[in-house]
Coordinates of C-alpha atoms and ligand atoms in Angstrom, one line a residue:
Chain A
M1 CA -16.3 28.8 33.3
Q2 CA -12.8 29.9 32.9
F3 CA -11.8 26.2 32.7
V4 CA -14.4 25.5 29.9
Q5 CA -13.3 28.5 28.0
L6 CA -9.7 27.4 28.1
V7 CA -10.6 23.9 27.0
I8 CA -12.5 25.3 24.0
S9 CA -9.7 27.5 22.9
G10 CA -7.4 24.5 23.5
L11 CA -9.5 22.3 21.3
A12 CA -9.5 24.9 18.5
Q13 CA -5.7 25.1 18.7
G14 CA -5.6 21.3 18.9
C15 CA -7.5 21.0 15.7
I16 CA -4.7 22.8 13.9
Y17 CA -2.1 20.5 15.5
G18 CA -4.3 17.5 14.6
L19 CA -4.6 18.6 10.9
I20 CA -0.9 19.0 10.6
A21 CA -0.4 15.6 12.4
L22 CA -2.8 14.1 9.9
G23 CA -0.4 15.0 7.2
F24 CA 2.5 13.4 9.0
V25 CA 0.5 10.2 9.4
L26 CA -0.9 10.0 5.9
I27 CA 2.5 10.3 4.4
Y28 CA 4.1 8.0 6.9
K29 CA 1.5 5.3 6.3
A30 CA 1.8 5.5 2.5
T31 CA 5.5 5.9 2.0
E32 CA 7.1 5.2 5.4
T33 CA 8.7 8.6 5.4
V34 CA 8.3 11.5 7.7
N35 CA 7.8 14.7 5.9
F36 CA 9.2 17.4 8.2
A37 CA 8.1 20.1 5.8
Q38 CA 4.4 19.8 6.7
G39 CA 4.7 23.1 8.6
E40 CA 6.2 24.9 5.7
L41 CA 3.4 23.6 3.5
L42 CA 1.0 25.1 6.0
M43 CA 2.9 28.4 5.6
I44 CA 2.8 28.2 1.8
G45 CA -0.9 27.6 2.0
G46 CA -1.2 30.7 4.2
F47 CA 0.5 32.9 1.7
A48 CA -1.4 31.4 -1.2
G49 CA -4.6 32.2 0.6
L50 CA -3.3 35.7 1.5
F51 CA -2.6 36.3 -2.2
A52 CA -6.0 35.1 -3.2
A53 CA -7.8 37.2 -0.6
T54 CA -5.9 40.5 -0.9
T55 CA -4.5 40.7 -4.5
L56 CA -7.3 38.8 -6.2
G57 CA -10.1 39.8 -3.8
F58 CA -11.5 36.2 -3.6
P59 CA -14.2 35.3 -1.0
Y60 CA -13.2 33.2 2.0
W61 CA -14.3 29.8 0.6
A62 CA -12.4 30.5 -2.6
V63 CA -9.4 31.5 -0.6
I64 CA -9.4 28.1 1.0
L65 CA -9.7 26.3 -2.3
V66 CA -6.8 28.3 -3.8
A67 CA -4.6 27.6 -0.8
M68 CA -5.4 23.9 -1.1
A69 CA -4.8 23.8 -4.8
V70 CA -1.5 25.6 -4.7
T71 CA 0.0 23.4 -1.9
A72 CA -1.5 20.2 -3.3
V73 CA 0.5 20.9 -6.5
I74 CA 3.6 21.7 -4.6
G75 CA 3.1 18.5 -2.4
F76 CA 2.6 16.4 -5.5
L77 CA 5.7 17.8 -7.3
N78 CA 7.7 17.5 -4.1
E79 CA 7.1 13.8 -4.1
R80 CA 7.5 13.4 -7.8
I81 CA 10.6 15.4 -8.3
I82 CA 12.5 15.5 -5.0
L83 CA 11.5 12.4 -3.1
R84 CA 10.9 9.6 -5.6
P85 CA 14.4 9.7 -7.0
I86 CA 15.9 9.1 -3.6
L87 CA 13.4 6.4 -2.6
G88 CA 15.2 3.4 -1.2
Q89 CA 17.9 5.6 0.3
S90 CA 18.2 5.5 4.1
A91 CA 15.4 6.9 6.1
V92 CA 17.8 9.6 7.5
A93 CA 18.6 10.8 4.0
I94 CA 15.0 11.1 3.1
V95 CA 14.1 12.9 6.3
M96 CA 17.1 15.3 5.7
V97 CA 15.7 16.1 2.3
T98 CA 12.3 17.0 3.7
I99 CA 13.9 19.2 6.3
G100 CA 16.0 20.8 3.5
F101 CA 12.8 21.4 1.5
G102 CA 11.4 23.2 4.6
Y103 CA 14.4 25.5 4.9
M104 CA 14.4 26.3 1.2
A105 CA 10.7 27.1 1.2
R106 CA 11.1 29.4 4.2
G107 CA 14.1 31.1 2.6
L108 CA 12.4 31.5 -0.8
V109 CA 9.3 33.0 0.7
T110 CA 11.4 35.5 2.7
M111 CA 13.1 36.6 -0.5
I112 CA 9.9 37.7 -2.0
P113 CA 10.0 41.5 -1.5
V114 CA 6.4 42.1 -0.5
I115 CA 6.6 39.3 2.1
G116 CA 10.0 39.5 3.7
T117 CA 10.0 38.8 7.4
D118 CA 6.8 40.8 8.0
T119 CA 3.6 39.4 9.5
H120 CA 0.5 39.8 7.3
S121 CA -3.1 39.5 8.3
L122 CA -5.6 37.5 6.3
P123 CA -9.0 39.2 5.9
V124 CA -11.7 36.9 7.1
P125 CA -15.4 37.6 7.1
F126 CA -15.9 36.7 10.8
R127 CA -13.0 38.6 12.2
G128 CA -13.5 39.7 15.9
E129 CA -17.0 38.3 16.2
V130 CA -17.9 36.3 19.3
F131 CA -20.7 34.1 20.3
R132 CA -22.1 34.2 23.9
F133 CA -24.2 31.5 25.5
A134 CA -24.5 30.1 29.0
G135 CA -21.9 32.5 30.2
L136 CA -19.3 31.5 27.7
V137 CA -17.7 33.7 25.2
I138 CA -16.5 31.8 22.2
S139 CA -14.7 33.5 19.3
A140 CA -16.0 32.9 15.8
E141 CA -12.5 31.9 14.7
H142 CA -12.5 29.0 17.1
I143 CA -15.9 27.9 16.0
V144 CA -14.8 28.0 12.3
I145 CA -11.7 26.0 13.1
I146 CA -13.6 23.3 14.9
T147 CA -16.3 23.1 12.3
V148 CA -14.0 23.0 9.3
T149 CA -11.9 20.3 11.0
I150 CA -14.9 18.1 11.7
L151 CA -16.1 18.5 8.1
L152 CA -12.6 17.7 6.7
C153 CA -12.2 14.6 8.9
G154 CA -15.6 13.4 7.7
A155 CA -14.6 13.9 4.1
L156 CA -11.3 12.0 4.6
A157 CA -13.0 9.2 6.5
A158 CA -15.5 8.8 3.6
L159 CA -12.6 8.8 1.1
F160 CA -10.7 6.1 2.9
R161 CA -13.7 4.0 3.8
Y162 CA -16.0 4.1 0.8
T163 CA -14.1 5.0 -2.4
K164 CA -12.0 2.5 -4.4
I165 CA -9.1 4.9 -4.5
G166 CA -9.2 5.4 -0.7
I167 CA -9.4 1.7 0.0
A168 CA -6.5 1.2 -2.4
M169 CA -4.5 3.8 -0.4
Q170 CA -5.1 1.8 2.7
A171 CA -4.2 -1.4 0.9
M172 CA -0.9 -0.1 -0.3
S173 CA 0.0 1.0 3.2
Q174 CA -0.7 -2.4 4.6
N175 CA 1.1 -4.5 1.9
Q176 CA 2.8 -2.6 -0.8
L177 CA 4.0 -5.6 -2.7
A178 CA 0.5 -7.1 -2.9
A179 CA -0.8 -3.7 -4.1
Y180 CA 1.6 -4.0 -7.0
Y181 CA 0.3 -7.5 -7.7
M182 CA -3.3 -6.2 -7.9
G183 CA -2.3 -3.5 -10.4
I184 CA -2.8 -0.7 -8.0
P185 CA -0.8 2.3 -9.3
V186 CA 1.2 2.6 -6.1
K187 CA 3.5 5.4 -7.2
R188 CA 0.6 7.6 -8.5
L189 CA -1.3 7.1 -5.3
S190 CA 1.7 8.0 -3.3
S191 CA 1.9 11.3 -5.1
L192 CA -1.8 11.8 -4.5
I193 CA -1.3 11.3 -0.8
W194 CA 1.4 13.9 -0.7
A195 CA -0.9 16.2 -2.5
I196 CA -3.8 15.5 0.0
S197 CA -1.5 16.0 3.0
A198 CA -0.3 19.3 1.6
A199 CA -3.8 20.4 1.0
V200 CA -4.8 19.5 4.6
A201 CA -1.8 21.5 5.8
A202 CA -3.0 24.5 3.7
I203 CA -6.4 24.4 5.3
A204 CA -4.7 24.3 8.7
G205 CA -2.7 27.4 7.6
I206 CA -5.8 29.3 6.6
L207 CA -7.6 28.4 9.8
L208 CA -4.6 29.4 11.9
A209 CA -4.1 32.8 10.1
P210 CA -6.6 34.7 12.2
L211 CA -4.9 33.5 15.4
T212 CA -1.3 34.0 14.6
F213 CA -1.1 36.1 11.4
I214 CA 0.8 34.8 8.3
H215 CA 4.5 35.0 8.3
A216 CA 7.5 33.0 6.9
N217 CA 8.1 31.2 10.2
M218 CA 4.6 30.1 10.9
G219 CA 5.6 26.6 9.8
F220 CA 7.4 26.1 13.1
I221 CA 4.1 25.0 14.5
G222 CA 4.8 21.7 12.8
I223 CA 7.3 20.9 15.5
K224 CA 4.4 20.9 18.0
A225 CA 2.2 18.9 15.8
F226 CA 4.7 16.1 15.6
P227 CA 4.1 15.1 19.3
A228 CA 0.4 14.9 18.4
A229 CA 1.1 12.3 15.7
V230 CA 3.3 10.4 18.2
I231 CA 0.6 10.4 20.8
G232 CA -1.9 9.0 18.3
G233 CA 0.5 6.2 17.5
F234 CA 1.8 7.7 14.2
T235 CA -0.2 5.2 12.1
S236 CA -3.7 6.2 13.0
L237 CA -5.7 9.1 11.4
P238 CA -8.2 9.5 14.2
G239 CA -5.2 9.1 16.5
A240 CA -3.6 12.1 14.9
I241 CA -6.6 14.3 15.5
V242 CA -7.1 13.1 19.1
G243 CA -3.4 13.6 19.7
G244 CA -3.7 17.1 18.4
L245 CA -6.7 17.9 20.7
I246 CA -4.8 16.5 23.7
I247 CA -1.8 18.7 23.0
G248 CA -3.9 21.7 22.3
V249 CA -5.9 21.4 25.6
V250 CA -2.9 20.6 27.7
E251 CA -1.0 23.5 26.3
S252 CA -4.0 25.9 26.8
L253 CA -4.4 24.8 30.5
A254 CA -0.7 24.7 31.2
G255 CA -0.4 28.2 29.8
F256 CA -3.0 29.6 32.2
Y257 CA -2.5 27.6 35.4
L258 CA 1.2 26.9 35.3
M259 CA 4.3 29.1 35.3
E260 CA 5.5 30.8 32.2
G261 CA 7.5 28.4 30.0
F262 CA 5.4 25.4 30.7
K263 CA 3.1 26.1 27.8
D264 CA 5.6 25.3 25.1
A265 CA 7.2 22.4 27.0
A266 CA 3.8 20.8 27.8
P267 CA 3.3 18.9 24.5
F268 CA 6.7 17.2 24.8
M269 CA 6.0 16.3 28.4
V270 CA 2.8 14.6 27.3
V271 CA 4.7 12.7 24.7
L272 CA 7.3 11.5 27.2
A273 CA 4.6 10.4 29.5
M274 CA 2.9 8.7 26.7
L275 CA 6.0 6.8 25.5
V276 CA 6.5 5.5 28.9
L277 CA 3.0 4.4 29.6
K278 CA 1.9 3.3 26.1
P279 CA 4.8 3.0 23.7
N280 CA 2.5 2.3 20.7
G281 CA 0.5 5.4 21.2
L282 CA -3.2 5.6 21.8
F283 CA -4.2 4.1 18.5
G284 CA -1.0 2.4 17.4
E285 CA -1.4 -0.6 15.1
R286 CA -0.1 -3.7 16.8
L287 CA -0.1 -5.6 13.5
A288 CA 3.4 -5.6 12.1
K289 CA 3.8 -4.6 8.5
K290 CA 4.7 -7.4 6.2
V291 CA 6.6 -5.5 3.5
Chain B
M1 CA -0.7 -28.1 -28.7
T2 CA -2.7 -25.0 -29.3
E3 CA -1.1 -21.6 -29.7
P4 CA 0.8 -20.3 -26.6
I5 CA -0.8 -17.5 -24.6
L6 CA 2.6 -16.9 -22.9
T7 CA 6.1 -17.5 -24.1
L8 CA 9.4 -16.9 -22.3
A9 CA 12.5 -16.9 -24.4
N10 CA 16.0 -17.0 -22.7
V11 CA 14.8 -14.9 -19.7
E12 CA 17.4 -14.0 -17.1
A13 CA 16.7 -12.2 -13.9
A14 CA 18.7 -11.4 -10.8
Y15 CA 18.4 -9.8 -7.3
G16 CA 21.3 -7.4 -7.3
A17 CA 24.3 -9.6 -7.9
V18 CA 22.4 -12.9 -7.2
K19 CA 21.4 -14.4 -10.5
A20 CA 18.2 -16.3 -9.9
I21 CA 17.1 -17.6 -13.3
R22 CA 19.4 -18.2 -16.3
G23 CA 18.1 -18.5 -19.8
V24 CA 14.6 -19.8 -19.0
S25 CA 12.4 -20.6 -22.0
L26 CA 9.0 -21.9 -21.6
S27 CA 5.6 -21.6 -23.2
V28 CA 2.1 -21.9 -21.9
P29 CA -0.6 -23.0 -24.3
K30 CA -4.0 -21.3 -24.2
G31 CA -6.4 -23.0 -21.8
A32 CA -3.8 -25.3 -20.3
I33 CA -2.5 -25.8 -16.8
V34 CA 1.3 -25.8 -16.9
T35 CA 3.4 -26.4 -13.8
V36 CA 7.0 -25.5 -12.9
L37 CA 8.6 -27.9 -10.4
G38 CA 11.9 -27.4 -8.6
A39 CA 13.6 -27.5 -5.3
N40 CA 13.6 -24.6 -2.8
G41 CA 15.5 -21.6 -4.2
A42 CA 15.5 -23.0 -7.8
G43 CA 13.9 -19.8 -9.0
K44 CA 10.3 -20.7 -9.5
S45 CA 8.8 -17.7 -7.8
T46 CA 11.4 -15.5 -9.6
I47 CA 10.0 -16.7 -12.9
L48 CA 6.5 -15.7 -11.9
K49 CA 7.6 -12.3 -10.5
T50 CA 9.5 -11.6 -13.8
I51 CA 6.3 -12.5 -15.8
S52 CA 4.1 -10.2 -13.7
G53 CA 6.5 -7.3 -13.9
I54 CA 7.4 -7.2 -10.2
L55 CA 11.0 -7.9 -11.3
D56 CA 12.6 -6.7 -14.6
P57 CA 14.5 -9.4 -16.6
Q58 CA 18.0 -8.6 -17.5
K59 CA 17.8 -10.5 -20.8
G60 CA 15.3 -12.3 -22.9
S61 CA 11.7 -11.7 -23.9
I62 CA 8.3 -12.4 -22.5
T63 CA 5.4 -12.5 -24.9
F64 CA 1.8 -12.5 -23.6
K65 CA -1.1 -12.7 -26.1
G66 CA 1.3 -11.8 -28.9
E67 CA 2.8 -8.7 -27.3
N68 CA 6.1 -8.1 -25.5
I69 CA 5.4 -7.4 -21.8
E70 CA 8.9 -7.5 -20.3
R71 CA 9.9 -4.4 -18.3
R72 CA 6.3 -3.1 -18.3
D73 CA 4.5 -1.7 -15.3
P74 CA 2.8 -4.4 -13.2
A75 CA -0.5 -2.5 -13.4
D76 CA -0.3 -2.5 -17.1
I77 CA 0.3 -6.2 -17.2
V78 CA -2.7 -6.9 -14.9
R79 CA -4.8 -4.8 -17.3
R80 CA -3.7 -7.0 -20.2
G81 CA -5.3 -10.0 -18.5
L82 CA -2.5 -11.5 -16.4
S83 CA -2.9 -12.0 -12.7
H84 CA -0.6 -13.3 -10.0
A85 CA -1.6 -15.0 -6.7
P86 CA 1.8 -14.7 -4.9
E87 CA 3.6 -17.1 -2.7
G88 CA 2.6 -16.6 1.0
R89 CA -0.9 -15.2 0.2
E90 CA -0.1 -11.5 0.9
V91 CA -3.6 -10.4 1.7
F92 CA -4.3 -6.9 3.0
P93 CA -4.6 -7.8 6.7
L94 CA -6.6 -4.8 7.9
L95 CA -9.0 -4.6 5.0
S96 CA -12.2 -6.6 5.1
V97 CA -12.4 -9.8 3.1
R98 CA -14.8 -8.1 0.7
N99 CA -12.5 -5.1 0.2
N100 CA -9.6 -7.5 -0.5
L101 CA -11.7 -9.0 -3.3
L102 CA -12.5 -5.5 -4.5
M103 CA -8.8 -4.6 -4.7
G104 CA -8.3 -7.6 -6.9
A105 CA -10.7 -5.8 -9.3
Y106 CA -8.9 -2.5 -9.0
T107 CA -8.1 -2.3 -12.7
R108 CA -11.8 -2.8 -13.7
S109 CA -14.4 -0.1 -13.8
D110 CA -17.6 -2.3 -14.5
K111 CA -19.0 -2.0 -11.0
D112 CA -22.0 -4.3 -11.5
E113 CA -19.9 -7.1 -13.1
V114 CA -17.4 -6.8 -10.3
A115 CA -20.2 -7.3 -7.7
R116 CA -21.3 -10.3 -9.6
D117 CA -17.8 -11.7 -9.7
I118 CA -17.5 -11.3 -5.9
E119 CA -20.6 -13.4 -5.6
R120 CA -19.1 -16.0 -7.9
M121 CA -16.0 -16.2 -5.8
E122 CA -18.2 -16.5 -2.7
R123 CA -19.8 -19.5 -4.3
Y124 CA -16.4 -21.1 -5.0
F125 CA -15.4 -20.4 -1.4
P126 CA -18.4 -19.9 0.9
I127 CA -16.2 -19.0 3.8
L128 CA -15.4 -15.7 2.0
K129 CA -19.1 -14.8 2.2
E130 CA -19.4 -15.8 5.9
R131 CA -16.4 -13.6 6.8
A132 CA -17.0 -10.9 4.2
D133 CA -16.9 -8.0 6.8
Q134 CA -14.0 -9.4 8.9
D135 CA -10.4 -8.2 8.6
A136 CA -8.6 -10.6 6.2
G137 CA -5.7 -10.8 8.7
L138 CA -8.0 -12.7 11.0
L139 CA -8.6 -15.5 8.6
S140 CA -6.7 -18.8 9.0
G141 CA -3.9 -19.6 6.6
G142 CA -6.0 -21.8 4.4
Q143 CA -8.8 -19.2 4.3
Q144 CA -6.3 -16.5 3.3
Q145 CA -5.1 -18.8 0.5
M146 CA -8.7 -19.0 -0.8
L147 CA -8.9 -15.3 -0.6
S148 CA -5.6 -14.8 -2.4
I149 CA -6.7 -17.0 -5.3
S150 CA -10.1 -15.4 -5.5
R151 CA -8.6 -11.9 -5.3
A152 CA -6.3 -12.8 -8.2
L153 CA -9.3 -14.0 -10.2
M154 CA -11.2 -10.8 -9.6
S155 CA -9.3 -9.0 -12.4
R156 CA -10.8 -11.6 -14.8
P157 CA -7.4 -12.8 -16.0
D158 CA -6.8 -14.9 -19.1
L159 CA -3.7 -16.2 -17.4
L160 CA -3.4 -16.9 -13.7
L161 CA 0.0 -17.3 -12.0
L162 CA -0.4 -19.4 -8.9
D163 CA 2.6 -19.7 -6.5
E164 CA 2.4 -22.6 -4.1
P165 CA -1.3 -22.6 -3.3
S166 CA -0.8 -25.5 -1.0
L167 CA 1.7 -23.7 1.3
G168 CA 0.9 -24.5 4.9
L169 CA -2.4 -26.2 4.1
S170 CA -3.7 -29.6 5.3
P171 CA -3.7 -32.3 2.7
K172 CA -7.5 -32.2 2.6
L173 CA -7.7 -28.5 2.1
T174 CA -5.0 -28.7 -0.5
K175 CA -7.1 -31.2 -2.5
E176 CA -10.1 -29.0 -2.2
I177 CA -8.2 -26.0 -3.5
F178 CA -6.8 -27.9 -6.4
A179 CA -10.2 -29.2 -7.3
I180 CA -11.4 -25.6 -7.5
V181 CA -8.3 -24.6 -9.5
R182 CA -9.2 -27.3 -12.0
R183 CA -12.8 -26.1 -12.2
I184 CA -11.7 -22.5 -12.8
N185 CA -9.5 -23.8 -15.6
R186 CA -12.2 -26.0 -17.2
E187 CA -15.3 -23.9 -16.6
E188 CA -13.9 -20.4 -17.1
G189 CA -11.2 -21.2 -19.5
V190 CA -8.5 -19.5 -17.4
T191 CA -5.0 -20.6 -18.4
I192 CA -2.9 -21.4 -15.3
L193 CA 0.8 -21.4 -14.7
L194 CA 1.3 -23.3 -11.4
V195 CA 4.3 -23.5 -9.1
E196 CA 3.9 -26.1 -6.5
Q197 CA 6.0 -28.1 -3.9
N198 CA 3.5 -31.0 -3.9
A199 CA 4.8 -32.4 -7.2
A200 CA 2.5 -35.4 -7.3
L201 CA -0.6 -33.2 -7.0
A202 CA 0.9 -30.6 -9.5
L203 CA 1.6 -33.3 -12.1
A204 CA -1.8 -34.8 -11.6
T205 CA -3.4 -31.4 -12.1
A206 CA -1.3 -30.0 -14.9
D207 CA -1.2 -30.8 -18.6
Y208 CA 2.4 -30.0 -19.1
G209 CA 5.4 -29.5 -16.8
Y210 CA 8.8 -28.0 -16.6
I211 CA 11.6 -28.9 -14.1
L212 CA 13.8 -26.1 -12.9
E213 CA 17.1 -26.5 -11.2
L214 CA 19.4 -23.7 -10.1
G215 CA 17.6 -21.3 -12.3
R216 CA 17.7 -23.5 -15.5
I217 CA 15.0 -25.6 -17.1
V218 CA 16.4 -29.1 -17.2
M219 CA 13.5 -31.1 -18.3
E220 CA 10.0 -30.6 -19.8
D221 CA 7.3 -32.9 -21.0
R222 CA 3.6 -33.7 -20.7
A223 CA 2.8 -34.0 -17.0
A224 CA 1.8 -37.6 -17.3
V225 CA 5.1 -38.5 -18.9
L226 CA 7.1 -36.5 -16.3
A227 CA 5.3 -38.3 -13.5
E228 CA 6.6 -41.6 -14.9
K229 CA 10.3 -40.6 -15.2
D230 CA 12.7 -42.1 -12.8
D231 CA 14.5 -38.9 -11.9
V232 CA 11.3 -37.1 -11.2
K233 CA 9.9 -40.0 -9.1
E234 CA 13.1 -40.1 -7.1
F235 CA 13.6 -36.4 -6.4
Y236 CA 10.2 -34.9 -6.6
L237 CA 7.8 -37.6 -5.9
G238 CA 9.9 -39.1 -3.1
Q239 CA 9.7 -42.6 -4.5
K240 CA 13.3 -43.7 -4.3
E241 CA 13.9 -46.9 -6.2
A242 CA 15.3 -49.9 -4.5
G243 CA 18.3 -51.9 -5.7
V244 CA 21.6 -51.2 -7.4
R245 CA 20.3 -48.7 -9.8
G246 CA 18.7 -46.6 -7.1
E247 CA 21.9 -46.7 -5.1
R248 CA 23.9 -45.4 -8.1
R249 CA 21.4 -42.7 -8.9
W250 CA 21.5 -41.5 -5.4
K251 CA 25.2 -41.1 -5.5
K252 CA 24.9 -39.2 -8.8
K253 CA 22.8 -36.7 -6.8
K254 CA 20.7 -34.3 -8.9
M255 CA 22.5 -34.1 -12.2
W256 CA 20.3 -33.7 -15.2
R257 CA 21.5 -33.6 -18.7
Ligands
ATP301 N1 14.1 -10.7 -2.6 C1 15.3 -11.4 -2.9 N2 16.5 -10.8 -2.7 C2 17.6 -11.5 -3.0 N3 17.6 -12.8 -3.4 C3 16.4 -13.4 -3.6 C4 15.2 -12.8 -3.3 N4 14.2 -13.6 -3.6 C5 14.8 -14.8 -4.0 N5 16.1 -14.7 -4.0 C6 17.1 -15.7 -4.4 O1 16.8 -16.1 -5.7 C7 16.8 -17.5 -5.8 C8 15.5 -18.0 -6.3 O2 14.5 -17.7 -5.4 P1 13.0 -18.1 -5.7 O3 12.2 -17.4 -4.6 O4 12.6 -17.8 -7.1 O5 13.0 -19.6 -5.4 P2 11.7 -20.7 -5.4 O6 12.1 -21.7 -6.4 O7 10.5 -20.0 -5.5 O8 11.9 -21.3 -4.0 P3 10.8 -21.8 -2.9 O9 10.3 -23.1 -3.4 O10 11.5 -21.9 -1.6 O11 9.7 -20.8 -2.9 C9 17.2 -18.0 -4.4 O12 18.6 -18.3 -4.5 C10 16.9 -16.9 -3.5 O13 17.8 -16.9 -2.4
MG302 MG1 8.9 -19.7 -4.3

C-alpha cells in the first residue's frame, strides 16, 4: 500500500515535470533552441493565477485561463522581441539569453513589494480534501494534477494530429526550408509555439501551487524537468510526459526508501543511466533532420 | 509570344560574399514551358529561389502577374499563385503522404476543393493514393519526386517552378514524370519554369530556353532552335562533333559570346 501511495504521488509530481518538459521539447522541435526560462514562465503563471484568485476573486477555472493567457503573451513577446533578433547566432548565445530572461524575470518579480521573497498560497476549491478507496488515501490535489495533465495532453495531441496549423507545426520542425516553400508562415508559428509552451508551463505552475506554494524561486523546478525531456529523447512530446513520470516516481520512491539526499540526485542518476543505455532517449527520433 | 506572366530584369543574388547570379533577365510567357539550362553551380537553383522569395535579390526586379514580388515573404508569393518544387524533393519525412499534400495547400482555405485536388493528384500519381497514410520519408526517391511535384501543385499555382524533377530517377520514370508535367501544362494551363540537367528532355519539353553560365544568361531562343545549335549540342546534349571543327571548339572550351 505504502508503495502504491508513493507511486501515485510520484506520478502527480511527474506530471508537473512532464508538462514543463513538454515546453522544452515543443520549443526545441520548432526552433532548435532550448528555453531555459520554462521554469520562470511557470513561476509567472503561478503569480498571474494568484493575482486572479486573490485580488480579482476569480473561480479556479478562470484562474487557470488568466495564468495561461498572461504567460502565453509573455512567451510570444519573448520570442518576438528577444529571441528572433538573435536567431542565427550560436546556440550558446541563444541559450544564455533564455537563462538571462529567467534571471530577470525572477529579479523583477522579487522587486514587486507585495511579493518579495515570501511564499504565497493559492486558494483552490479542493484544498485538503482526500479520496479513500481500497485502503489508499489520495489527495484531491494529486487527482486534479493527473486529470488536467491527461486532458491537456489529449488537447495537444489533437492539435498536432488533426488541425492544419498543428500539422504545419510538425512540418516546419521536420523541414523548415520546405515549410517556407509551401507558404507556411514559419515565423508566426514559431511565436505561437512559444506562446503554447508558456501556457503549458503556466498550467503546471497552477497545478503545482497547492503542493509547494507560490514564490519567486519556484521556477527552479525547471532544472528537474530538463532530465525528463532528455529521457524522452528531447524530440518527442509523449516522451517528455513519460520522462516526467519516470523522474517523478523515481524521486518519490528514492525519497522514501533511500537515504536523505538521494531524492534530488535521483533524476540525474536516471538520466546518466539513460544516456549510457539508450543515448537517443526512449522516444528519440532516429531520422536525421535535413535542414 | 503572349504576354509574360513572369519577368526578371537584371536580377543579382548572392550567398554572403559569393555572387551566384549576375544581371539575369528572362521572361516566361503565360501558358508556356520555359527551361533554364546550365552546368552544375551555374546558378539555376538560385534563380528559382530568388523568384520564390527564399533568397532576396541584391539588385534588379521580379515581376509576377504585373506586380513586383522581389523581397516579399515566400508565403505571400505562394498566395499570389507561384509555387516551387525545390531541388532534392524536400518532403516532410515524418508526415503522411496525404498530410504532405495538405501542406501544399496551406495557403488555401477552401477545404472541399482541396480534398478534390488531392484526389486529382492521386489520379496523376496513383502511388500517392496507395501510400496515402504512410510517412513520406519511406517513399522511394522517385515517389518522393512525384509527391514533391503534386504538393507544389496543391496551392493551385499559375506558375510552377520545377527544379530538376529528374534528379536521381531512372530514365523510364523521368519520361513518365515529364509526360505528366506536359499534361499539367496543357490540361490545366499551369505555366512552368523548368530547371533540368537532362538537356535533351528539357528542350524537347519546353517551348523556350535560356542557357546560364557562371550566373549569366549567355544564350536564349526557342527550344527547338537551341537544340540544333552546335554549342548546345556539344556541351549540353553531349554530341561532340567530329573533325577539325569539333577539335577547335573543344579547345575553346565553353566560351559564349
Ligand atoms: N546555400 C548556399 N550557400 C553558399 N553558396 C551557395 C549556396 N547555394 C548555392 N551556392 C553557390 O551558388 C552558386 C550557384 O548555385 P546553384 O545552386 O544555383 O547552382 P545550380 O545551377 O542549381 O547547380 P546544380 O545543377 O548543381 O543544382 C554555386 O557556386 C554554389 O556554390
Ligand atoms: Mg540546382
